Coordinates of C-alpha atoms in Angstrom, one line a residue:
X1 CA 0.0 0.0 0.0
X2 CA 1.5 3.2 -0.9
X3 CA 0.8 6.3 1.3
X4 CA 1.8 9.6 1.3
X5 CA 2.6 12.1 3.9
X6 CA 3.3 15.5 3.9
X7 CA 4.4 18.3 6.4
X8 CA 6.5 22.2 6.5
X9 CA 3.6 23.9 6.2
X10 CA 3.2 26.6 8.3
X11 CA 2.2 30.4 8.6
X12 CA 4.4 32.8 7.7
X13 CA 4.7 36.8 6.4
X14 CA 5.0 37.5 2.3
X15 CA 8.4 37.2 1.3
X16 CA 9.7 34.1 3.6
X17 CA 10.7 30.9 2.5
X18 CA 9.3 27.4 3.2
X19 CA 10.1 24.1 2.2
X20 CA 7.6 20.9 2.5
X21 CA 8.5 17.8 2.5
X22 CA 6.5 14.4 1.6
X23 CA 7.5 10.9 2.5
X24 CA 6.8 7.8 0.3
X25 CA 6.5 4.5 1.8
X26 CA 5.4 1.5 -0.1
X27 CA 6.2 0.6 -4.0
X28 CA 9.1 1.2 -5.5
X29 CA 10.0 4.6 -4.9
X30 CA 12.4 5.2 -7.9
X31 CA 10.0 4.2 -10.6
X32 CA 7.6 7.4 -9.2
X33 CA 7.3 10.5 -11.2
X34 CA 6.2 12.9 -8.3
X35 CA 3.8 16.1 -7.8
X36 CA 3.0 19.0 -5.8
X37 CA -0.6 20.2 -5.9
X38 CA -2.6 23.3 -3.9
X39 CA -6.1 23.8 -3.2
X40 CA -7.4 27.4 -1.7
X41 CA -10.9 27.4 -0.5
X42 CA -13.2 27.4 -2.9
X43 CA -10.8 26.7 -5.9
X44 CA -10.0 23.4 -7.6
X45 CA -6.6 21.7 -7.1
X46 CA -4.0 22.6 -9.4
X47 CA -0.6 22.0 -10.4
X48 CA 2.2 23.2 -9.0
X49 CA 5.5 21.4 -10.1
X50 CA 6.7 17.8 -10.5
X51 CA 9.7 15.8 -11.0
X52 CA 10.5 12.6 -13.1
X53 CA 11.6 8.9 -11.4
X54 CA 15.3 10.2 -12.3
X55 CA 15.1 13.8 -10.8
X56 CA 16.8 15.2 -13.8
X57 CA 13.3 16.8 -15.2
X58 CA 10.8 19.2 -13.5
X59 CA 8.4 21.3 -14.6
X60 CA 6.1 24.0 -13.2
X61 CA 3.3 26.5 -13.0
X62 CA 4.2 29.7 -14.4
X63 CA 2.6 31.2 -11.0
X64 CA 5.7 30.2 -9.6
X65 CA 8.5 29.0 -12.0
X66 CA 11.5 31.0 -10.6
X67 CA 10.2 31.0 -6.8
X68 CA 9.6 27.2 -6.2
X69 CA 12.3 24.1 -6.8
X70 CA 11.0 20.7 -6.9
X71 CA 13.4 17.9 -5.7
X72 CA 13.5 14.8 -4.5
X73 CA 16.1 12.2 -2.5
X74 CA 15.4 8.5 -3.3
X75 CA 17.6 7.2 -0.6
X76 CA 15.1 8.7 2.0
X77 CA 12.1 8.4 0.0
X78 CA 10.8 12.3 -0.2
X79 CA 9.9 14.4 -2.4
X80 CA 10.5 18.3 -1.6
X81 CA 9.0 21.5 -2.6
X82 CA 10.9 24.2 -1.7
X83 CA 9.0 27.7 -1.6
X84 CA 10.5 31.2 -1.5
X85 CA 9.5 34.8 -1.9
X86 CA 6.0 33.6 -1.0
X87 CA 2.8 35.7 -1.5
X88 CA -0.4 35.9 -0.5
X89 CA -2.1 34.0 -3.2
X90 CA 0.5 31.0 -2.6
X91 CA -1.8 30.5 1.0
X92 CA -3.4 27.1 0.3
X93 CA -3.5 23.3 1.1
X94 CA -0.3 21.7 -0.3
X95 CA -0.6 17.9 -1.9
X96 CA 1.9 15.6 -3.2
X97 CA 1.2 12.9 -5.1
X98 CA 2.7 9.9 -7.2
X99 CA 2.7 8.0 -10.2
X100 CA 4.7 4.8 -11.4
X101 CA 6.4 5.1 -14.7
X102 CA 8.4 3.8 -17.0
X103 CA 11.9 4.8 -17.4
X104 CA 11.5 5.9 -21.2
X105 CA 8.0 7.8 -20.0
X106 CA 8.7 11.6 -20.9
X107 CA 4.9 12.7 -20.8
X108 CA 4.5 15.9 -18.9
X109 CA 2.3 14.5 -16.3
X110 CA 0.2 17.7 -14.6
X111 CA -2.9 17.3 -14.3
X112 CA -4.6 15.5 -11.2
X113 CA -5.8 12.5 -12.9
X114 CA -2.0 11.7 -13.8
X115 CA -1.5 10.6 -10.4
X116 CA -2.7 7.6 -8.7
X117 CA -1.8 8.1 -5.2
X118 CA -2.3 11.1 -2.7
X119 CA -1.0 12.6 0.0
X120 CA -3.7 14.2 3.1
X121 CA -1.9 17.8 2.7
X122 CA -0.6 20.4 4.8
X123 CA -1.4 24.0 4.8
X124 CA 0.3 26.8 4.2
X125 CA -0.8 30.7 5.1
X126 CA 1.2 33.6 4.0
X127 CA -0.1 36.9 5.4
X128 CA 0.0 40.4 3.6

């Protein structure tokens, strides 16, 4: 059984830094391609970056390409998101989530149906 659990989050001011982190157990680790999703209230869950099974692609939202870095460490099993210059808008519930692939796989997996297995979240609030 593969579960997901994520934690960092936290309240902070605009402009500070935050990094999440989101342990894997169960499956084979190294064959995931991994995600990070957000939800604010009353908005659907969207992309926010993800990583290949190798770590040596990533991709993300244009609301924060430049601000965010996706990584991951396959020797601890975690995935990380690490968040700075945060604003206002980036207050929401942060998810990871995973998919098995294959090692020639290059699709550019973003949307929330990509990804089979969920974490619960954790929240982050930045404040004006």
């Amino acid at each position: 059984q593969v579960q997901l659990v994520e934690s960092g989050g936290r309240s902070l001011p605009a402009g500070g830094s935050l990094r999440l982190s989101c342990v894997v157990s169960g499956g084979t680790f190294s064959r995931y391609a991994l995600g990070w999703f957000r939800q604010a209230p009353g908005k659907e869950r969207e992309f926010v970056a993800r990583i290949s099974r190798s770590g040596g692609d990533t991709y993300y939202a244009d609301s924060v390409k430049g601000r965010f870095i996706v990584s991951r460490d396959n020797d601890k099993r975690t995935v990380y998101l690490q968040m700075n210059s945060l604003k206002s808008e980036d207050t929401a519930a942060y998810y990871c989530a995973a998919r098995p692939t294959i090692l020639s796989d290059i699709t550019n997996y973003i949307r929330t149906d990509d990804f089979h297995f969920w974490g619960q979240g954790t929240q982050v609030t930045v404040s004006s």
